XYZ file of C-alpha atoms in Angstrom:
786
model
C -27.166 19.073 6.192
C -26.031 21.600 8.783
C -23.528 19.496 10.676
C -20.450 21.731 10.526
C -16.906 21.310 11.879
C -16.376 22.622 15.375
C -14.719 26.032 15.698
C -11.194 25.926 17.067
C -10.763 27.449 20.516
C -7.613 29.185 21.758
C -4.846 26.893 22.969
C -5.059 26.231 26.686
C -2.263 25.152 29.005
C -2.330 21.512 30.181
C -4.664 20.824 33.089
C -4.977 17.914 35.492
C -6.272 14.763 33.844
C -10.073 14.818 33.471
C -10.462 18.588 34.013
C -9.484 19.508 30.453
C -11.901 17.017 28.919
C -14.770 18.394 31.002
C -14.120 21.816 29.533
C -13.939 20.391 26.011
C -17.185 18.470 26.438
C -19.053 21.427 27.924
C -17.965 23.581 24.991
C -19.906 21.453 22.496
C -22.639 19.943 24.666
C -25.286 22.581 23.824
C -24.568 22.947 20.106
C -27.479 21.739 17.980
C -26.749 19.540 15.013
C -28.835 18.247 12.121
C -28.183 14.838 10.565
C -30.283 13.205 7.824
C -33.086 15.671 8.413
C -33.247 15.171 12.187
C -32.176 17.958 14.562
C -30.471 16.951 17.823
C -29.534 18.988 20.886
C -25.881 18.034 20.411
C -23.550 15.501 18.844
C -23.885 13.110 21.790
C -27.649 12.903 21.242
C -27.152 12.327 17.520
C -24.642 9.582 18.154
C -26.795 7.879 20.790
C -29.855 7.911 18.546
C -28.152 6.343 15.535
C -26.122 3.929 17.663
C -29.383 2.487 19.020
C -30.748 2.179 15.475
C -27.569 0.322 14.490
C -27.867 -1.895 17.570
C -31.327 -2.931 16.392
C -29.962 -3.649 12.910
C -27.241 -5.895 14.311
C -29.915 -8.144 15.798
C -31.307 -8.831 12.318
C -29.889 -12.150 10.978
C -30.367 -10.986 7.382
C -28.305 -7.874 8.053
C -25.467 -9.908 9.560
C -25.664 -12.326 6.618
C -24.626 -9.614 4.133
C -21.572 -10.751 2.184
C -18.382 -9.480 3.777
C -19.938 -8.679 7.162
C -16.919 -8.314 9.495
C -16.037 -10.776 12.231
C -16.622 -9.309 15.680
C -18.995 -8.840 18.586
C -21.883 -6.369 18.421
C -20.513 -4.197 21.230
C -17.107 -3.908 19.540
C -18.750 -2.923 16.245
C -20.870 -0.316 18.010
C -17.899 1.015 19.980
C -15.867 1.587 16.816
C -18.719 3.055 14.742
C -19.921 6.656 14.528
C -23.313 6.144 12.876
C -24.667 7.151 10.471
C -21.423 8.577 9.039
C -19.255 5.540 9.751
C -20.207 1.997 10.651
C -17.732 -0.815 11.265
C -20.144 -3.017 9.302
C -22.372 -2.441 6.216
C -23.809 1.075 6.494
C -27.639 1.017 6.268
C -27.872 4.827 5.824
C -26.026 5.114 2.491
C -29.174 5.663 0.409
C -30.394 8.261 2.890
C -27.202 10.223 2.301
C -27.540 9.837 -1.471
C -31.081 11.233 -1.415
C -30.066 14.108 0.847
C -26.972 14.995 -1.183
C -28.969 14.904 -4.435
C -31.481 17.354 -2.972
C -28.660 19.711 -1.943
C -26.963 19.875 -5.348
C -26.795 23.298 -7.006
C -29.387 23.771 -9.711
C -28.166 23.225 -13.273
C -28.898 25.779 -16.014
C -31.659 24.963 -18.459
C -30.521 22.602 -21.202
C -27.489 21.402 -19.214
C -26.145 17.972 -20.169
C -23.187 16.084 -18.766
C -20.243 15.378 -21.039
C -16.560 14.770 -20.306
C -13.729 13.524 -22.459
C -11.681 10.794 -20.771
C -8.872 12.038 -18.562
C -6.054 11.195 -20.952
C -2.990 12.727 -19.267
C -0.424 10.726 -17.327
C -0.342 11.683 -13.637
C 2.743 12.056 -11.478
C 2.189 12.765 -7.782
C 4.535 12.136 -4.868
C 3.941 10.549 -1.473
C 5.491 13.199 0.759
C 2.292 15.054 1.631
C 1.568 15.137 5.413
C -1.791 13.425 4.884
C -0.156 10.573 2.997
C 2.544 10.159 5.639
C 0.213 10.234 8.661
C -0.725 6.542 8.513
C 0.833 3.574 6.763
C -1.196 1.065 4.814
C -0.406 -1.711 2.342
C -1.283 0.334 -0.752
C -2.320 3.935 -1.070
C -2.770 6.478 -3.865
C -1.831 10.108 -3.095
C -4.977 12.198 -2.704
C -3.646 14.849 -5.092
C -3.498 12.289 -7.886
C -7.154 11.400 -7.272
C -8.077 15.098 -7.103
C -7.122 15.517 -10.756
C -9.636 12.869 -11.799
C -12.376 14.191 -9.519
C -11.956 17.772 -10.739
C -12.074 16.534 -14.334
C -15.141 14.290 -14.070
C -17.317 15.979 -11.423
C -18.792 19.233 -10.155
C -19.349 20.513 -6.590
C -21.937 18.422 -4.777
C -21.499 15.391 -7.051
C -21.518 11.984 -5.374
C -18.373 9.868 -5.735
C -17.977 6.233 -4.718
C -14.857 4.219 -3.910
C -15.611 0.583 -3.099
C -11.978 -0.345 -2.360
C -11.360 2.778 -0.322
C -8.323 1.710 1.730
C -7.452 4.664 3.959
C -10.039 6.939 2.355
C -7.851 9.052 0.076
C -10.718 9.392 -2.431
C -12.864 11.137 0.182
C -9.893 13.280 1.219
C -9.497 14.270 -2.442
C -13.230 15.008 -2.714
C -13.107 17.322 0.297
C -9.854 18.922 -0.887
C -11.664 20.089 -4.032
C -12.884 22.830 -1.686
C -9.349 23.776 -0.579
C -7.751 26.525 -2.668
C -4.143 25.874 -1.619
C -4.426 22.184 -2.517
C -5.926 22.996 -5.921
C -3.200 25.548 -6.638
C -0.580 22.989 -5.625
C -1.773 20.923 -8.609
C -0.886 23.786 -10.946
C -4.441 25.108 -11.367
C -5.793 28.611 -10.704
C -8.933 29.421 -8.716
C -10.988 32.422 -9.833
C -13.239 34.532 -7.622
C -16.382 32.995 -9.136
C -15.192 29.477 -8.239
C -13.909 28.586 -11.706
C -10.795 26.428 -11.789
C -8.436 27.170 -14.673
C -5.916 24.845 -16.267
C -2.973 26.004 -18.384
C -3.108 24.577 -21.898
C -1.399 25.208 -25.211
C -3.546 27.104 -27.703
C -3.691 26.494 -31.437
C -0.972 29.104 -32.002
C 1.346 27.392 -29.541
C 0.931 29.897 -26.702
C 0.102 28.990 -23.111
C -3.381 30.102 -22.063
C -5.569 29.529 -18.999
C -8.767 27.656 -19.833
C -11.797 26.871 -17.646
C -11.367 23.335 -16.384
C -13.559 22.661 -13.338
C -15.418 24.258 -10.434
C -14.290 24.884 -6.868
C -16.170 23.121 -4.079
C -16.488 19.945 -2.002
C -17.755 16.750 -3.528
C -19.581 14.099 -1.471
C -18.132 10.623 -1.135
C -19.272 7.099 -0.280
C -16.462 4.852 0.929
C -16.498 1.105 1.379
C -13.896 -1.526 2.096
C -13.856 -5.091 3.351
C -11.069 -4.218 5.792
C -11.938 -2.995 9.278
C -8.639 -1.187 9.797
C -8.934 0.494 6.387
C -12.370 1.977 7.091
C -11.286 2.988 10.601
C -8.321 4.910 9.166
C -10.576 6.379 6.457
C -12.980 7.673 9.105
C -10.127 9.295 11.030
C -8.859 10.966 7.856
C -12.279 12.377 6.939
C -13.716 13.616 10.229
C -13.052 16.877 12.033
C -11.277 17.144 15.379
C -10.052 20.321 17.052
C -6.275 20.130 16.791
C -5.572 22.020 20.015
C -7.695 19.632 22.045
C -6.220 16.624 20.296
C -2.628 17.711 20.985
C -3.391 18.683 24.583
C -5.011 15.332 25.335
C -2.435 13.080 23.669
C 0.421 14.946 25.363
C -1.311 14.585 28.731
C -1.878 10.859 28.119
C 1.770 10.379 27.156
C 2.891 12.282 30.255
C 0.739 10.219 32.626
C 1.828 6.928 31.054
C 5.486 7.957 31.129
C 5.191 8.755 34.840
C 3.904 5.231 35.419
C 6.093 3.247 33.054
C 8.985 5.484 32.046
C 11.326 3.202 33.972
C 11.025 0.491 31.301
C 13.023 2.722 28.914
C 15.671 3.914 31.376
C 19.297 2.867 30.931
C 22.520 3.735 32.734
C 24.839 6.370 31.342
C 28.240 7.261 32.818
C 28.393 8.934 36.237
C 25.102 7.286 37.209
C 23.083 9.442 34.821
C 20.007 7.816 33.330
C 19.333 7.919 29.607
C 16.069 7.302 27.752
C 16.132 4.316 25.402
C 15.288 5.049 21.765
C 15.542 1.432 20.673
C 17.028 -1.933 21.571
C 18.428 -4.268 18.924
C 17.794 -7.997 19.393
C 19.881 -10.591 17.568
C 19.104 -14.167 16.574
C 21.149 -16.842 18.298
C 22.163 -19.658 15.935
C 23.777 -23.108 16.249
C 26.977 -24.081 14.483
C 26.116 -27.277 12.564
C 29.674 -28.588 13.057
C 30.303 -28.170 16.810
C 26.788 -27.212 18.066
C 28.158 -24.005 19.569
C 25.610 -21.233 20.236
C 26.533 -18.112 18.260
C 25.072 -14.617 18.649
C 24.825 -13.709 14.960
C 25.256 -9.967 15.567
C 28.753 -10.380 17.012
C 30.185 -11.893 13.831
C 28.393 -10.326 10.862
C 27.546 -6.703 11.777
C 30.122 -3.966 11.161
C 28.704 -0.675 12.468
C 31.679 1.419 11.372
C 31.470 0.244 7.757
C 27.667 0.038 7.934
C 27.479 -3.457 6.488
C 26.375 -6.993 7.301
C 28.714 -9.772 6.182
C 27.399 -12.800 4.332
C 29.691 -15.318 6.058
C 31.947 -15.760 9.086
C 33.960 -18.417 10.920
C 32.707 -20.244 13.989
C 34.708 -18.921 16.973
C 34.939 -22.421 18.444
C 35.661 -24.800 15.539
C 36.613 -22.350 12.774
C 34.122 -23.684 10.229
C 33.082 -21.180 7.557
C 29.401 -20.424 8.104
C 26.464 -18.662 6.486
C 23.194 -17.897 8.235
C 21.159 -20.071 5.870
C 23.310 -23.114 6.721
C 22.652 -22.827 10.468
C 19.783 -23.793 12.790
C 18.108 -21.514 15.308
C 18.778 -21.795 19.017
C 15.522 -22.161 20.945
C 14.220 -21.219 24.367
C 11.128 -22.384 26.270
C 9.261 -20.111 28.680
C 5.923 -19.944 30.447
C 3.515 -17.907 28.288
C 1.145 -16.056 30.637
C -1.325 -15.358 27.850
C -1.501 -18.985 26.673
C -1.125 -20.338 30.236
C 1.348 -22.947 29.092
C 4.975 -23.264 28.103
C 5.865 -21.978 24.662
C 8.894 -22.538 22.436
C 10.332 -19.634 20.463
C 13.629 -18.813 18.737
C 16.242 -17.359 21.022
C 17.071 -13.685 20.699
C 19.285 -11.561 22.936
C 19.703 -7.771 23.255
C 22.949 -6.618 21.632
C 22.754 -2.829 21.277
C 20.968 0.015 23.033
C 20.505 3.406 21.408
C 19.552 6.060 23.977
C 19.444 9.806 24.536
C 20.631 12.233 27.196
C 18.880 15.468 26.396
C 19.323 16.026 22.662
C 22.429 13.843 22.347
C 22.327 10.206 21.247
C 24.591 7.427 22.487
C 24.986 3.693 21.949
C 26.075 0.991 24.363
C 26.077 -2.724 24.991
C 23.313 -3.904 27.333
C 24.537 -4.014 30.937
C 23.323 -5.664 34.129
C 20.729 -2.936 34.758
C 19.247 -3.354 31.277
C 18.892 -7.109 31.762
C 17.281 -6.522 35.160
C 14.712 -4.180 33.576
C 13.894 -6.785 30.905
C 13.488 -9.464 33.567
C 11.321 -7.173 35.697
C 9.103 -6.400 32.700
C 8.706 -10.107 31.927
C 7.267 -10.572 35.431
C 4.592 -7.884 34.955
C 0.969 -9.045 34.507
C 0.095 -9.939 30.928
C -1.749 -7.033 29.216
C -5.366 -7.697 28.288
C -5.132 -5.454 25.206
C -3.663 -8.155 22.991
C -6.097 -11.093 22.782
C -5.060 -14.714 23.131
C -5.467 -15.089 19.415
C -3.899 -17.489 16.951
C -2.617 -15.801 13.808
C -5.135 -16.302 11.011
C -4.501 -18.949 8.378
C -2.394 -17.745 5.464
C 0.992 -17.859 3.821
C 2.016 -14.487 5.295
C 0.187 -14.486 8.609
C 1.589 -17.894 9.528
C 4.954 -17.654 7.840
C 6.580 -17.266 11.283
C 5.033 -20.350 12.896
C 8.346 -22.116 12.350
C 10.149 -19.643 14.628
C 7.507 -19.671 17.373
C 5.528 -16.520 16.502
C 2.156 -18.239 16.431
C -0.103 -15.756 18.259
C -0.717 -12.027 18.006
C 1.085 -11.121 21.230
C 4.259 -12.917 20.094
C 4.838 -10.148 17.530
C 5.474 -7.566 20.274
C 7.941 -7.581 23.143
C 6.441 -7.639 26.625
C 7.758 -4.103 27.191
C 5.906 -2.826 24.123
C 2.715 -4.629 25.110
C 2.464 -3.191 28.614
C 3.154 0.397 27.471
C 0.578 0.176 24.649
C -1.988 -1.201 27.072
C -1.350 1.636 29.528
C -1.846 4.242 26.788
C -5.090 2.699 25.565
C -6.354 2.377 29.145
C -5.831 6.112 29.669
C -7.768 6.877 26.479
C -10.672 4.546 27.252
C -11.148 5.441 30.915
C -11.514 9.170 30.168
C -14.576 8.554 27.973
C -13.630 11.136 25.412
C -15.941 12.480 22.744
C -15.891 9.534 20.291
C -14.353 11.388 17.333
C -11.422 12.457 19.503
C -11.123 9.007 21.071
C -10.995 7.330 17.663
C -8.345 9.755 16.445
C -6.227 9.013 19.524
C -6.586 5.277 18.896
C -5.869 5.839 15.210
C -2.608 7.565 16.144
C -1.597 4.460 18.082
C -2.403 2.164 15.141
C -0.305 4.456 12.936
C 2.656 4.036 15.288
C 2.171 0.272 15.707
C 3.729 -0.531 12.334
C 7.060 0.510 13.888
C 6.519 -1.390 17.126
C 6.327 -5.063 16.211
C 9.176 -7.493 15.603
C 9.108 -6.984 11.826
C 11.035 -3.736 12.287
C 14.561 -4.407 11.103
C 17.760 -2.761 12.339
C 20.127 -1.669 9.582
C 23.737 -0.600 10.178
C 23.066 2.751 8.500
C 20.443 3.394 11.228
C 17.651 3.598 8.638
C 15.564 0.660 9.770
C 12.042 -0.308 8.807
C 9.762 -3.153 7.852
C 9.501 -4.854 4.486
C 6.039 -3.807 3.356
C 3.697 -6.431 2.036
C 5.187 -9.223 4.141
C 5.267 -10.538 7.711
C 9.014 -11.167 7.503
C 10.903 -11.192 10.832
C 14.545 -10.047 10.492
C 17.545 -11.548 12.249
C 18.201 -8.168 13.881
C 14.902 -6.882 15.228
C 14.705 -3.292 16.456
C 12.477 -2.769 19.490
C 11.505 0.903 19.320
C 10.326 2.984 22.257
C 6.540 3.277 22.216
C 6.768 6.872 23.448
C 9.259 7.840 20.735
C 7.251 6.130 18.006
C 4.052 7.909 18.964
C 5.800 11.275 19.271
C 7.427 10.772 15.868
C 4.064 9.902 14.344
C 2.507 12.863 16.130
C 4.902 15.185 14.296
C 3.495 13.824 11.024
C -0.070 14.014 12.348
C 0.044 17.724 13.224
C 0.281 19.066 9.652
C -2.096 16.355 8.441
C -4.771 17.416 10.922
C -4.226 21.100 10.132
C -4.525 20.409 6.401
C -7.932 18.765 6.784
C -9.094 20.673 9.856
C -12.078 22.101 7.956
C -13.324 18.668 6.890
C -16.797 17.606 7.901
C -17.768 13.977 8.333
C -21.134 15.073 6.926
C -19.546 14.949 3.458
C -18.646 11.266 3.703
C -20.449 7.978 4.288
C -18.200 5.067 5.274
C -19.113 1.391 5.325
C -17.140 -1.722 6.247
C -18.557 -4.021 3.587
C -17.854 -5.974 0.415
C -18.081 -4.256 -2.963
C -19.418 -7.449 -4.552
C -22.883 -6.618 -3.200
C -23.835 -2.970 -2.595
C -27.044 -3.595 -0.692
C -27.536 0.006 0.367
C -26.642 1.838 -2.856
C -29.507 2.285 -5.296
C -29.108 1.886 -9.064
C -28.087 4.819 -11.302
C -27.307 7.032 -8.296
C -23.537 7.698 -8.394
C -21.940 10.514 -10.407
C -18.399 9.113 -10.559
C -16.559 5.998 -9.368
C -12.868 5.737 -8.530
C -11.506 2.248 -7.805
C -8.087 1.004 -6.760
C -8.870 -2.744 -6.594
C -6.600 -5.520 -5.284
C -3.962 -6.589 -7.801
C -4.411 -10.370 -7.974
C -1.914 -12.151 -5.747
C 0.279 -9.091 -5.089
C -0.755 -8.703 -1.451
C -2.691 -10.733 1.107
C -4.516 -7.770 2.618
C -6.508 -9.456 5.390
C -3.432 -11.339 6.605
C -1.291 -8.212 6.644
C -4.011 -6.344 8.563
C -4.495 -9.034 11.185
C -2.268 -7.426 13.852
C -4.006 -4.058 13.469
C -7.483 -5.573 13.473
C -6.736 -7.659 16.547
C -6.121 -4.328 18.282
C -9.612 -3.187 17.162
C -11.219 -6.592 17.955
C -13.002 -6.637 14.577
C -11.544 -8.621 11.694
C -11.907 -8.741 7.927
C -14.269 -11.427 6.646
C -12.049 -12.637 3.808
C -14.580 -14.898 2.088
C -15.344 -12.025 -0.273
C -11.739 -10.771 -0.440
C -10.818 -10.155 -4.081
C -7.369 -11.731 -4.277
C -5.593 -14.847 -5.467
C -4.763 -17.038 -2.480
C -4.005 -20.732 -2.106
C -5.103 -20.652 1.528
C -8.474 -19.158 0.550
C -8.681 -21.519 -2.448
C -8.901 -18.599 -4.863
C -7.091 -18.831 -8.172
C -7.151 -16.560 -11.205
C -10.674 -17.717 -12.145
C -12.052 -16.946 -8.680
C -10.293 -13.574 -8.747
C -11.840 -12.770 -12.142
C -15.324 -13.847 -10.975
C -15.117 -11.683 -7.846
C -13.793 -8.693 -9.805
C -16.584 -9.143 -12.362
C -19.172 -9.083 -9.552
C -17.630 -5.833 -8.310
C -17.713 -4.232 -11.755
C -21.313 -5.382 -12.284
C -22.207 -3.563 -9.074
C -20.266 -0.497 -10.188
C -22.129 -0.554 -13.513
C -25.485 -0.888 -11.744
C -25.024 2.058 -9.390
C -23.270 4.469 -11.797
C -25.445 6.970 -13.638
C -25.688 6.416 -17.425
C -23.145 8.428 -19.399
C -20.826 8.741 -16.366
C -17.249 7.615 -15.840
C -15.357 5.078 -13.780
C -11.598 5.312 -13.188
C -9.776 2.085 -12.333
C -6.194 2.054 -11.153
C -4.407 -1.220 -11.701
C -0.890 -2.659 -11.438
C 0.194 -6.257 -11.938
C 3.112 -7.849 -13.744
C 1.108 -10.851 -14.933
C -0.617 -10.547 -18.303
C -3.217 -13.069 -17.148
C -4.328 -10.831 -14.266
C -4.333 -7.755 -16.513
C -6.476 -9.647 -19.019
C -8.842 -10.724 -16.226
C -9.360 -7.108 -15.189
C -10.049 -6.026 -18.776
C -12.460 -8.919 -19.233
C -14.280 -8.106 -15.980
C -14.668 -4.437 -16.956
C -16.042 -5.360 -20.368
C -18.325 -8.133 -19.106
C -19.916 -5.716 -16.652
C -20.935 -3.406 -19.510
C -18.332 -0.645 -19.314
C -16.556 0.569 -22.438
C -12.881 1.455 -22.072
C -11.972 4.844 -23.531
C -8.389 5.401 -22.363
C -5.463 3.842 -20.507
C -2.858 6.160 -18.938
C -0.071 5.915 -16.355
C -0.014 6.941 -12.694
C 3.465 7.338 -11.207
C 3.276 7.333 -7.411
C 7.032 8.103 -7.211
C 7.787 5.315 -4.776
C 7.803 1.602 -5.482
C 6.709 -1.127 -3.139
C 9.278 -3.737 -2.070
C 8.473 -5.910 -5.088
C 8.449 -3.008 -7.524
C 11.895 -1.900 -6.335
C 13.639 -5.268 -6.269
C 11.925 -7.317 -8.975
C 13.018 -6.714 -12.548
C 9.622 -7.720 -13.965
C 7.614 -5.501 -11.621
C 5.470 -2.739 -13.077
C 6.977 0.612 -12.063
C 3.819 2.597 -12.858
C 0.183 1.887 -12.211
C -2.149 1.911 -15.186
C -5.277 4.051 -14.984
C -8.246 2.834 -17.018
C -10.972 5.307 -17.973
C -14.270 3.650 -18.900
C -17.846 4.863 -19.236
C -21.360 3.527 -18.859
C -23.314 4.159 -22.095
C -26.066 6.693 -21.637
C -29.717 5.756 -21.660
C -30.471 7.308 -25.046
C -27.826 5.278 -26.795
C -28.915 2.087 -25.041
C -32.493 2.541 -26.222
C -31.398 3.240 -29.796
C -29.029 0.285 -29.762
C -31.741 -2.231 -28.901
C -33.871 -0.828 -31.712
C -31.032 -0.842 -34.277
C -28.774 -3.643 -33.026
C -29.528 -6.081 -35.824
C -28.932 -3.474 -38.529
C -25.767 -1.904 -39.885
C -26.976 1.445 -38.541
C -26.616 0.093 -34.991
C -22.901 -0.498 -35.551
C -22.255 3.027 -36.806
C -24.334 4.570 -34.026
C -22.185 2.681 -31.534
C -18.966 3.914 -33.194
C -20.139 7.543 -33.298
C -21.058 7.424 -29.629
C -17.845 5.658 -28.626
C -15.566 8.009 -30.570
C -17.160 10.972 -28.801
C -15.956 9.518 -25.478
C -12.339 9.057 -26.637
C -9.543 11.613 -26.257
C -8.854 13.511 -29.484
C -5.275 14.512 -28.655
C -2.929 12.833 -26.213
C 0.573 14.166 -25.550
C 3.505 13.317 -23.341
C 6.289 15.894 -22.982
C 4.861 17.712 -26.015
C 5.125 14.552 -28.137
C 1.933 13.457 -29.861
C 0.853 10.004 -28.659
C -0.924 7.273 -30.573
C -4.385 6.539 -29.110
C -4.878 2.752 -29.348
C -8.631 3.028 -28.638
C -9.065 4.803 -32.025
C -7.374 2.000 -33.944
C -9.860 0.390 -36.437
C -9.192 -3.127 -35.129
C -9.641 -2.039 -31.508
C -12.889 -0.334 -32.509
C -14.127 -3.559 -34.112
C -13.189 -5.461 -30.962
C -15.317 -3.006 -28.964
C -18.255 -3.539 -31.347
C -18.002 -7.332 -31.104
C -17.654 -7.205 -27.326
C -20.688 -4.935 -26.927
C -22.851 -7.010 -29.276
C -21.892 -10.330 -27.677
C -22.457 -8.945 -24.196
C -25.976 -7.899 -25.204
C -26.596 -11.226 -27.013
C -26.821 -9.910 -30.573
C -25.084 -11.144 -33.702
C -22.665 -8.616 -35.211
C -24.214 -7.628 -38.575
C -20.836 -6.826 -40.212
C -17.729 -8.891 -40.837
C -14.345 -7.410 -39.990
C -13.662 -6.589 -43.659
C -17.068 -4.930 -44.089
C -16.543 -2.988 -40.909
C -13.126 -1.695 -41.971
C -14.489 -0.588 -45.356
C -17.538 1.139 -43.884
C -15.452 2.785 -41.167
C -13.187 4.544 -43.659
C -16.181 5.675 -45.723
C -17.899 7.329 -42.758
C -15.097 8.622 -40.566
C -11.821 10.488 -40.982
C -8.538 8.606 -40.607
C -5.300 10.109 -39.311
C -2.169 8.109 -38.448
C -4.123 4.864 -38.285
C -6.743 6.375 -35.972
C -10.415 7.151 -36.678
C -12.073 10.481 -35.840
C -15.473 12.098 -36.021
C -15.635 14.894 -38.616
C -15.743 17.572 -35.907
C -12.637 16.086 -34.210
C -10.292 16.076 -37.211
C -9.522 19.795 -37.159
C -8.460 19.655 -33.505
C -6.155 16.712 -34.173
C -4.644 18.279 -37.321
C -3.936 21.527 -35.483
C -2.247 19.689 -32.627
C -0.131 17.659 -35.037
C 0.909 20.784 -36.936
C 1.801 22.548 -33.697
C 3.766 19.670 -32.183
C 5.379 18.330 -35.346
C 4.623 15.354 -37.536
C 6.245 12.707 -35.338
C 3.846 10.482 -33.414
C 4.903 8.182 -30.605
C 3.147 4.845 -30.294
C 2.528 3.587 -26.799
C 1.920 -0.145 -27.062
C 2.545 -3.066 -24.724
C 4.007 -6.008 -26.644
C 2.709 -8.813 -24.465
C 1.600 -11.540 -26.869
C 1.666 -12.632 -30.500
C -1.114 -10.303 -31.642
C 0.477 -7.203 -30.101
C 3.861 -8.176 -31.550
C 2.334 -8.474 -35.043
C 0.626 -5.106 -34.536
C 3.955 -3.497 -33.579
C 5.623 -5.038 -36.643
C 2.834 -3.854 -38.951
C 3.179 -0.273 -37.679
C 6.944 -0.364 -38.086
C 6.664 -1.525 -41.718
C 3.995 1.073 -42.517
C 6.270 3.865 -41.317
C 9.423 2.538 -42.986
C 9.136 -0.285 -45.551
C 12.047 -2.697 -45.174
C 12.978 -6.301 -45.806
């Protein structure tokens, strides 16, 4: 594939609207490009050709009947897509990319075979990287954490798949494997021949640099049920010239500010005008004793002490009050969008934060501010936000009781008209689609700070409560211009960091992972999955505001969650996850690895995941921790919440073993062949802070469980009882610290134990009776006691 990122041109001064884009377009209009073996005169021709092929596909009822096909009109799907690289529906070109990428792989030396030990180290990566910060999403794994797994399990040119891709961090990680500064930031070295070195401790206790991986891009297939997720993923993994992007967004902001800047003007002293940063709106409540209307802000907020009081006295009757004991005050108005009167809780502006130059001030709203709000309310209703009822769900409709029933109710009228004006400027200029999508993506990134969920806090560090649709009593209406400029400051380094990315390295599909129609069997080199965690989050509900902006919505029939509204309990969750893992098993090459990140406080959900992995045919080799250095709302405030995600390493048995197994399954030899093969996939030494760790997967009873599971799954009777197995195991394999090793592995373990000391730390979750008995048995073996 010869489709390469565009070369950056020198920065040009701003030009009148339309003139700059003409120059940009002319710069690339005559550049030939090759995509999937077809050469086009330019990118526009490529895009037109594949868009028409996708248009034909959308007319096929069988294509639209694919499980998880998004909800939306054909023209909206086509407008959002950039085929064949990204489609806002199932991507019919995935296999074409797989075949092409396979043909482009570097040749392997004669006699080469693939083998990797499981990645057994715990990973600790932060969330402060510009790429991570550029766009919010419900859950996200830092790309540097994923890079460690990709570098361990793959080589340049290998094909990686992430079926729950979210914002596309797996593809970012795959492309970053060709970025020297990112690799060095992980603590590795890059040699001139492309070798990547990792610092390890040698047998004599000295630090040495050992060959670990190879430098170079990997290819990636991304899929997700969520429209907004795949849209963000596309923006993260496609190239756009940063100078053009910055010039165009600044011009769009300037034009829109000239038209609508007055909506954020407020009076300062001496008739100076300030620019509003944000307006705080307060709930108005009713005293249950005297029915007096009370502006909550006036009686509970102390800005000097930066606190909010729990209780106060009614100014009219003196009754001691708490918010939860009071009713809302209501107001009825004519809703232009709904074309009828609508009832909503009453809120009033109570504080304005504004700037004069670089100085910030605060004031109470005055007559001019109220006049601006009233003038805005009389403006025509923006078309951008559809007349759309919030989707059914516990989160998406949690605010029905306060009158927020439709999408447009979640934004103030001022925010709606400014957002519409910005989008109108983007659409009418008919930008090159990659640039247009990045501009729209910037707006979606800012939108999380623009709806009524944004809470004011007296310490001036407001925000939304992630994972919920909660509306606070003190809602902070942020300036659209400020929010986009703030997000733009995060976007700049993110775009620079991935400015050499090519969308030719990534195939993106908006589709369900339960049925991978366009991925052929035994074709993927490595799979990384970060699946939904049971009932932790209602993803489609939380994405509904974003997706209403895109006019394409998640089809949640195949959404892998627990949800009363969707009539999905733990059993339905397990069945859907099992379908996903069956698909992962089908498409993964034999002998290759899958990494599954998982976090859930409920043992039942954890057990469901383990069962689904096993039922699909995978064999678990290691479980480690991933610390993302920042908890979600539940992880921070709930004492039972898991603070670290667990990372499961599992493999698909290779073809040679599978053939031997079916020949030997009913004999004792089949059991020992399975154990030899399985032990070769397990880590030999696992340490944490230079302390030797127990490896549960090498425990004799865990090994027997794996044998039973594998035999039952393949419908064979296990030829050995547990007692016979334990006896035969110790006769054939070496035992150290209650763990079994192949003969060639014992020396490595003994050397590590001698180097690190004789103490071994057991890492075991005591979650039920069996694990408690196991913990007790180990304790008594180490120190006999009454």
